[in-house]
mmCIF file with all atom_site columns, C-alpha atoms in Angstrom:
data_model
loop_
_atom_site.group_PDB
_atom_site.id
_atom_site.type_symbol
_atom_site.label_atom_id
_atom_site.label_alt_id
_atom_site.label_comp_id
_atom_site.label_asym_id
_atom_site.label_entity_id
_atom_site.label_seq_id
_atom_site.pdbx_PDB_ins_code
_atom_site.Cartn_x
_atom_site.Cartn_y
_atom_site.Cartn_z
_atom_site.occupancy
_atom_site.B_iso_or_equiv
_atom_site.pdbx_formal_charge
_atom_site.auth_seq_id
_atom_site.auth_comp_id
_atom_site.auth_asym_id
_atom_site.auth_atom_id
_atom_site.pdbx_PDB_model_num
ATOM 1   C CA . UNK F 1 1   ? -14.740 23.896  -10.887 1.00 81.00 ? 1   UNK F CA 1
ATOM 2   C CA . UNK F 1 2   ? -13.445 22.317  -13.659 1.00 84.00 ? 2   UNK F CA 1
ATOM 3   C CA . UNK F 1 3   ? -10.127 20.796  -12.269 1.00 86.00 ? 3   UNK F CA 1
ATOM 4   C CA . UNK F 1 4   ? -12.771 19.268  -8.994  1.00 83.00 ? 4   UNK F CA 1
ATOM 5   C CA . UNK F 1 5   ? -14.709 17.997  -11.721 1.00 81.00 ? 5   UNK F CA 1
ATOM 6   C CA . UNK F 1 6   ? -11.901 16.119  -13.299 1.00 81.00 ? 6   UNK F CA 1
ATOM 7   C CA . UNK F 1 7   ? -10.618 14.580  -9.967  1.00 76.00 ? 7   UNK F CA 1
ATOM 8   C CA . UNK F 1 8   ? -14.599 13.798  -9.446  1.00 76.00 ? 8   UNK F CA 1
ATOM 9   C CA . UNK F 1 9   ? -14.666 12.123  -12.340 1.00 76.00 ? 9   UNK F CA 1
ATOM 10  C CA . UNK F 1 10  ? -10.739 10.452  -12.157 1.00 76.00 ? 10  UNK F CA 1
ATOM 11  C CA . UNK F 1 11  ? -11.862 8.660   -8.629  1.00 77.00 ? 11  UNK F CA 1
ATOM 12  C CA . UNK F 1 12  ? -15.198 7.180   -10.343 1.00 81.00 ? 12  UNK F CA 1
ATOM 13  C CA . UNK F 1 13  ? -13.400 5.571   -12.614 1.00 85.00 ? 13  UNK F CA 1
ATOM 14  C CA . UNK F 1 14  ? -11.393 3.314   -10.587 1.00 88.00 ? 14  UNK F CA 1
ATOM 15  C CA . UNK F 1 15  ? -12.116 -0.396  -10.919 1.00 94.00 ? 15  UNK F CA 1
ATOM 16  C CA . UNK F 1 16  ? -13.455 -2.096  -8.151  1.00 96.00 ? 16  UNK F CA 1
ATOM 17  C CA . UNK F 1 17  ? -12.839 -5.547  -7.231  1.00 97.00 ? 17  UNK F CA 1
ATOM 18  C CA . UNK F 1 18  ? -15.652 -7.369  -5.024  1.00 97.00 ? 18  UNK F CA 1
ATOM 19  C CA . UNK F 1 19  ? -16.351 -10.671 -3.743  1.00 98.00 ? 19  UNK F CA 1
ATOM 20  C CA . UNK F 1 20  ? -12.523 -11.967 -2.864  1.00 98.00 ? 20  UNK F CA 1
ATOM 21  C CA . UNK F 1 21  ? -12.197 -15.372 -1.710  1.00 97.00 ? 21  UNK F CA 1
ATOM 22  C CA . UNK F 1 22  ? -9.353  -17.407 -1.193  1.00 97.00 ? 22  UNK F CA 1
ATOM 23  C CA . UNK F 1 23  ? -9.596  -20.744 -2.516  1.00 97.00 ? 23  UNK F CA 1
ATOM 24  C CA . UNK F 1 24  ? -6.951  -23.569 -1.341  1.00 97.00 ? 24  UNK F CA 1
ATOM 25  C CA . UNK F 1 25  ? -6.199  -26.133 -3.873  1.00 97.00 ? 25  UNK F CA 1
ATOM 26  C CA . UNK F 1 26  ? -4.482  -29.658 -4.336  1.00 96.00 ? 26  UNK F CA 1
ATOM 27  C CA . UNK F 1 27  ? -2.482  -30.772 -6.945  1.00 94.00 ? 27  UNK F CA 1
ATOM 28  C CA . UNK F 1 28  ? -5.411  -31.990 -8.917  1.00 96.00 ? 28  UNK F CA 1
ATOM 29  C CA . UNK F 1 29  ? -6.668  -28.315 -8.757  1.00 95.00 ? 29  UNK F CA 1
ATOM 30  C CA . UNK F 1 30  ? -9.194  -29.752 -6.298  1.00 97.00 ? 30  UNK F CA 1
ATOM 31  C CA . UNK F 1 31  ? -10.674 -27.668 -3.315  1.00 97.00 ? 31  UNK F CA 1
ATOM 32  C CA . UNK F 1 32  ? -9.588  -28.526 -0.302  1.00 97.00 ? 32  UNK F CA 1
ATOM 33  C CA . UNK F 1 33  ? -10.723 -27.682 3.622   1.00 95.00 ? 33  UNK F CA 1
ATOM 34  C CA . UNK F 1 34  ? -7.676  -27.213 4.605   1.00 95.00 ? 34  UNK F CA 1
ATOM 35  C CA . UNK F 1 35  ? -4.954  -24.754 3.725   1.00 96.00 ? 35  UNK F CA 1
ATOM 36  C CA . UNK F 1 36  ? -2.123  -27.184 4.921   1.00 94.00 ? 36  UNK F CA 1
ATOM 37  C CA . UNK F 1 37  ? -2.916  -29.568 2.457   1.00 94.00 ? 37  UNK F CA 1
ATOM 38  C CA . UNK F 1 38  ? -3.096  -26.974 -0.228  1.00 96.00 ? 38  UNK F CA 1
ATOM 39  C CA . UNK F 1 39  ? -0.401  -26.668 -3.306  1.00 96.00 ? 39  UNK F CA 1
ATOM 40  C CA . UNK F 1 40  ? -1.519  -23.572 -4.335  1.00 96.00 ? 40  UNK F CA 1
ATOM 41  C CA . UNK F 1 41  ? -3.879  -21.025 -3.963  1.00 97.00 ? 41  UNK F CA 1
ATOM 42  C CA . UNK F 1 42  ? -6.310  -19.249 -5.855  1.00 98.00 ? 42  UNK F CA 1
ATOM 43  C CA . UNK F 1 43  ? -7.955  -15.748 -5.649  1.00 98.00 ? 43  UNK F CA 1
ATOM 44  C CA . UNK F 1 44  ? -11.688 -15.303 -6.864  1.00 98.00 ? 44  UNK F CA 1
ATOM 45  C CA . UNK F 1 45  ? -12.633 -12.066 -7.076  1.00 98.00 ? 45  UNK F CA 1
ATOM 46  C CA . UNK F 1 46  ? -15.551 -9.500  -9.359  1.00 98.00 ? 46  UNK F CA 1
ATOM 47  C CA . UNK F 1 47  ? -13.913 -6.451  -11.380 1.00 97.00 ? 47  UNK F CA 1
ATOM 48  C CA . UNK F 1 48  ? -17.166 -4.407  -10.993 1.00 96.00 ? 48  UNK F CA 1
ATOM 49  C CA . UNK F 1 49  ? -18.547 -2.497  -14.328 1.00 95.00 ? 49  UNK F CA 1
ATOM 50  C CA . UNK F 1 50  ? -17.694 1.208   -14.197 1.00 93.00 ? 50  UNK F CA 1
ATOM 51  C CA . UNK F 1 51  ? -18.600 2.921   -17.486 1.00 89.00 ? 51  UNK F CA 1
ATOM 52  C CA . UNK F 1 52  ? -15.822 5.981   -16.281 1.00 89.00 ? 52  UNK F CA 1
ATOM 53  C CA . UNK F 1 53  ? -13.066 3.231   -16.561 1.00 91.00 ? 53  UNK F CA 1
ATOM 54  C CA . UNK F 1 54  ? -11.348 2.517   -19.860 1.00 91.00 ? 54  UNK F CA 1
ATOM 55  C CA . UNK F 1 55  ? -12.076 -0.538  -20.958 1.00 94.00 ? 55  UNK F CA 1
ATOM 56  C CA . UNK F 1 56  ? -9.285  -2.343  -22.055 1.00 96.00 ? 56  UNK F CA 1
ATOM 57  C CA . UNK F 1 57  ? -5.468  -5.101  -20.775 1.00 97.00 ? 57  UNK F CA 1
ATOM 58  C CA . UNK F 1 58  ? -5.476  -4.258  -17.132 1.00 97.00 ? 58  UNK F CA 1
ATOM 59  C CA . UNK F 1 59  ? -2.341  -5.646  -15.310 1.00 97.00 ? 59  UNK F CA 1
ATOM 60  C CA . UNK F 1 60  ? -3.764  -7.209  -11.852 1.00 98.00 ? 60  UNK F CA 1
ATOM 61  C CA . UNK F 1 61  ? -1.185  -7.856  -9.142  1.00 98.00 ? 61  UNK F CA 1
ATOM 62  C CA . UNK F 1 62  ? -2.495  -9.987  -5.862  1.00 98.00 ? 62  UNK F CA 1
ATOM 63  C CA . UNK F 1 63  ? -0.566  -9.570  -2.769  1.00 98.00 ? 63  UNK F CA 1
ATOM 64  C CA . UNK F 1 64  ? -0.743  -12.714 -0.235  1.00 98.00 ? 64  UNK F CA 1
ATOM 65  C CA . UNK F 1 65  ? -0.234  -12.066 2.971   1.00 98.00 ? 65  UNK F CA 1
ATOM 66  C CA . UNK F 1 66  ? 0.405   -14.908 5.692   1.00 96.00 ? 66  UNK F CA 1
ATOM 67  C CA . UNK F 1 67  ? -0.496  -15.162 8.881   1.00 97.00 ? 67  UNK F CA 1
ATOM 68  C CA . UNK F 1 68  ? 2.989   -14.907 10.048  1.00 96.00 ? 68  UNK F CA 1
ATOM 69  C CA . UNK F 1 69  ? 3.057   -11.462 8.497   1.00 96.00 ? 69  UNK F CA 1
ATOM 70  C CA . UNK F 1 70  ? 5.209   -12.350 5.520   1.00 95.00 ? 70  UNK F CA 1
ATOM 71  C CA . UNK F 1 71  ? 4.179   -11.402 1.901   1.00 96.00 ? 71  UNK F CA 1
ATOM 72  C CA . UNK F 1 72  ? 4.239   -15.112 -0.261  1.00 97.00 ? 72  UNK F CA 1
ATOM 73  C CA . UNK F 1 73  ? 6.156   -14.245 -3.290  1.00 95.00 ? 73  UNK F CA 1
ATOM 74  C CA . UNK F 1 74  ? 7.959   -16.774 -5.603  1.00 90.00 ? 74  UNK F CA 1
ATOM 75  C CA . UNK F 1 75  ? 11.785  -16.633 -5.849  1.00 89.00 ? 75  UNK F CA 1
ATOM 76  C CA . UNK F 1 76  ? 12.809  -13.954 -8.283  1.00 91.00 ? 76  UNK F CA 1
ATOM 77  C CA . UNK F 1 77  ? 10.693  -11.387 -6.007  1.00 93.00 ? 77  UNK F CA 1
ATOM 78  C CA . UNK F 1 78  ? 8.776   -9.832  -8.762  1.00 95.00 ? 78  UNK F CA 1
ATOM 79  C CA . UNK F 1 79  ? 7.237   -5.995  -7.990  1.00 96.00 ? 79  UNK F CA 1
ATOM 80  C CA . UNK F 1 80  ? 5.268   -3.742  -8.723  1.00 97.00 ? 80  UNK F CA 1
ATOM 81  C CA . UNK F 1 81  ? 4.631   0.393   -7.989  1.00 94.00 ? 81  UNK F CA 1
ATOM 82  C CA . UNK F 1 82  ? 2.548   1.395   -6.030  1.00 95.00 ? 82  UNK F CA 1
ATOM 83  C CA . UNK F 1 83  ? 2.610   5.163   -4.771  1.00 93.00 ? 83  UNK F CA 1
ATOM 84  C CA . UNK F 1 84  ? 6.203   5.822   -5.581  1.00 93.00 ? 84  UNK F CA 1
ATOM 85  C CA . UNK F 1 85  ? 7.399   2.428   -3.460  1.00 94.00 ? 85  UNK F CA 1
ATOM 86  C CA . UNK F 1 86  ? 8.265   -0.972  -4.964  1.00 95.00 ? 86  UNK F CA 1
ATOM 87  C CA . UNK F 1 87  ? 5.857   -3.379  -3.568  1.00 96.00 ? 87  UNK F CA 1
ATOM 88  C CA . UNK F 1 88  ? 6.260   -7.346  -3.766  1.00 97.00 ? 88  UNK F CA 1
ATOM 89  C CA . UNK F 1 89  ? 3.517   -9.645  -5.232  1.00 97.00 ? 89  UNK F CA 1
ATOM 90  C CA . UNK F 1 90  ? 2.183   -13.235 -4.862  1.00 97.00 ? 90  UNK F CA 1
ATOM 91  C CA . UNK F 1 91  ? 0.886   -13.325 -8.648  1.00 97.00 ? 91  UNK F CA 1
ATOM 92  C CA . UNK F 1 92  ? 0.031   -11.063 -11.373 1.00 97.00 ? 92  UNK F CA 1
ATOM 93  C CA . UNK F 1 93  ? -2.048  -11.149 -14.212 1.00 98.00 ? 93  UNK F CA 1
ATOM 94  C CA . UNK F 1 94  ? -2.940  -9.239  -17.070 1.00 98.00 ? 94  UNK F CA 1
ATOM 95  C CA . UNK F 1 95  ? -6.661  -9.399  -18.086 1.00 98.00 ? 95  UNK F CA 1
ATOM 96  C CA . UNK F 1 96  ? -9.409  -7.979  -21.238 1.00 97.00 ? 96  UNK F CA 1
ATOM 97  C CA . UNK F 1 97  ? -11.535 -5.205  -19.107 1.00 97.00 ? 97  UNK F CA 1
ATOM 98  C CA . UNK F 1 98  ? -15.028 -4.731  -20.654 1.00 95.00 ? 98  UNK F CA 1
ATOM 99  C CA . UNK F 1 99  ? -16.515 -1.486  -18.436 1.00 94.00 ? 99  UNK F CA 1
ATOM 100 C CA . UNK F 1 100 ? -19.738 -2.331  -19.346 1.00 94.00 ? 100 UNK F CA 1
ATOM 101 C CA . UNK F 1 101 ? -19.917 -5.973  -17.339 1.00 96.00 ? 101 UNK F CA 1
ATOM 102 C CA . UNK F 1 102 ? -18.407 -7.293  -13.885 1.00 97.00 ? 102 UNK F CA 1
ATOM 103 C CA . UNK F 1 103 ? -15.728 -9.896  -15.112 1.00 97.00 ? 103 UNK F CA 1
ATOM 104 C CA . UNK F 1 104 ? -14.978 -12.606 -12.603 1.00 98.00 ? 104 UNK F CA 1
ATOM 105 C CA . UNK F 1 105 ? -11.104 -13.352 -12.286 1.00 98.00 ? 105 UNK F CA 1
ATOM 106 C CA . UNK F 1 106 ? -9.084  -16.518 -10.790 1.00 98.00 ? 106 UNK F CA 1
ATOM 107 C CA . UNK F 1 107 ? -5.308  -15.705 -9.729  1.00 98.00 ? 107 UNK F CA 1
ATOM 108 C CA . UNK F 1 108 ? -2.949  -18.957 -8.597  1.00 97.00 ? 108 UNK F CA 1
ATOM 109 C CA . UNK F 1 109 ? -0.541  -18.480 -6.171  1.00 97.00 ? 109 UNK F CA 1
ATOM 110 C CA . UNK F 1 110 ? 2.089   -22.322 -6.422  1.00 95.00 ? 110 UNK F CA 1
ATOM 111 C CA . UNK F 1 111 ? 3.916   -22.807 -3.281  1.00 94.00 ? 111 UNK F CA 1
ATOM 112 C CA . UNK F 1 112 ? 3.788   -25.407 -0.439  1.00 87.00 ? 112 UNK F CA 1
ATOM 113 C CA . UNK F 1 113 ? 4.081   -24.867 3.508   1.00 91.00 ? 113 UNK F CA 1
ATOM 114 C CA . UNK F 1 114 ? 0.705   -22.782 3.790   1.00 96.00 ? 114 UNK F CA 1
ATOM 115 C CA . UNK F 1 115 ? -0.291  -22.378 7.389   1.00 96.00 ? 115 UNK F CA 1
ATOM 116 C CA . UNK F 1 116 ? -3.606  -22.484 8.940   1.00 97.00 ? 116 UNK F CA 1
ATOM 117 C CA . UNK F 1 117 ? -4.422  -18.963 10.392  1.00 98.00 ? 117 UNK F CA 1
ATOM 118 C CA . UNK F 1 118 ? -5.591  -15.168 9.233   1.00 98.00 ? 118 UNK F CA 1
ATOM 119 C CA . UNK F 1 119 ? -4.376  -14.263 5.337   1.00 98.00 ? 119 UNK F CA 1
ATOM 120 C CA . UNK F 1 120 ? -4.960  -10.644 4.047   1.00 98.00 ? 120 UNK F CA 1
ATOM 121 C CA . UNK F 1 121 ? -5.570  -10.406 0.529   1.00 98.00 ? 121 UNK F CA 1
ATOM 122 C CA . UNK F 1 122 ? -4.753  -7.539  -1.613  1.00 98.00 ? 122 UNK F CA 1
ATOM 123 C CA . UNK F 1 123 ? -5.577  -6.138  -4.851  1.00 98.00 ? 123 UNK F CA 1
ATOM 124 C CA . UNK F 1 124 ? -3.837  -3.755  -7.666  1.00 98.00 ? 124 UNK F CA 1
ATOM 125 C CA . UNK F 1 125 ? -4.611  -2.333  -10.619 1.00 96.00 ? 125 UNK F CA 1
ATOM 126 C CA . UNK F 1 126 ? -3.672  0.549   -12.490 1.00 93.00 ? 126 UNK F CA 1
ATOM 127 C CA . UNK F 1 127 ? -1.129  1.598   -9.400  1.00 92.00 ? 127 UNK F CA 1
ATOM 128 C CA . UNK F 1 128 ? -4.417  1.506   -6.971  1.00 93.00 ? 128 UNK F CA 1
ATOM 129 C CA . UNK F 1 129 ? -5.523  -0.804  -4.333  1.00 96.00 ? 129 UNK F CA 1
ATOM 130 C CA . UNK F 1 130 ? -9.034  -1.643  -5.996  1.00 97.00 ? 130 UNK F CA 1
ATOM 131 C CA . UNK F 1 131 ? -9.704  -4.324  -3.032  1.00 98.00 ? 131 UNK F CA 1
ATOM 132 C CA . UNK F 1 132 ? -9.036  -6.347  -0.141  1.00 98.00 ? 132 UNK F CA 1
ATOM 133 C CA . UNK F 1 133 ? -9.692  -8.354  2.915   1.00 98.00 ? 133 UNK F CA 1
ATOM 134 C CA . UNK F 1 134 ? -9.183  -10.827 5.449   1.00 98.00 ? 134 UNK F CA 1
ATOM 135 C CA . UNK F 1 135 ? -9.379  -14.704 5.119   1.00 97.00 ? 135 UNK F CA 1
ATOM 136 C CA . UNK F 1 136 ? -9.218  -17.172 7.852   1.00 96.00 ? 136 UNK F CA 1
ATOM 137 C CA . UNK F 1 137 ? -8.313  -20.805 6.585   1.00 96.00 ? 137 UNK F CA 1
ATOM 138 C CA . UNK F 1 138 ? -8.194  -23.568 8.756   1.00 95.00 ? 138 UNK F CA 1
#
């Protein structure tokens, strides 16, 4: 009993991450329509408020994935664990996690060369995937 209430209360206490958008931007930071005309991107997303979560720095990795299938990562390759594998990311960043209110978080992915088409968006923290899903940019 006690060991099922501990992994009970272990899985409500992962942090959630809602509302993901993917945001193309120019180089004046402005929106754009489309993603070919984009200089970087940025990821908008809700970490929910879960009272079971410790509140404090959570490292947040974002994994962009291109249509083409590729994961867009910068030049040194940077990783991360994630169930005893190495996994590449597009950007990482470490934020102040208050469980008692949603926080709203921007990641920016630099590069050039984005594609129009299907881009799958993934979310880490804490060696978890706390979100994802599918955006199609024109």
């Amino acid at each position: 009993k006690a060991s099922e209430l501990s992994t009970k209360v272990r899985q409500g206490a992962v942090i959630r991450a809602r509302g993901i958008r993917l945001v193309p931007l120019n180089a004046r930071d402005k929106e754009v329509s489309r993603v070919k005309n984009a200089s970087r991107l940025r990821v908008d997303f809700t970490l929910s408020a879960n009272e079971l979560a410790s509140p404090g720095n959570k490292a947040l990795y974002v994994r962009i994935t291109s249509p083409d299938g590729y994961v867009l990562t910068t030049e040194e390759m940077p990783t991360f664990e994630f169930e005893g594998e190495r996994l590449s990311y597009s950007a990482m960043r470490e934020v102040e996690y208050d469980n008692t209110k949603d926080l709203g978080v921007g990641i920016f992915y630099t590069s050039t060369g984005f594609t129009a088409g299907t881009y799958k968006i993934q979310i880490y923290c804490e060696g978890r995937l706390i979100g994802q899903t599918d955006v199609a940019m024109r």
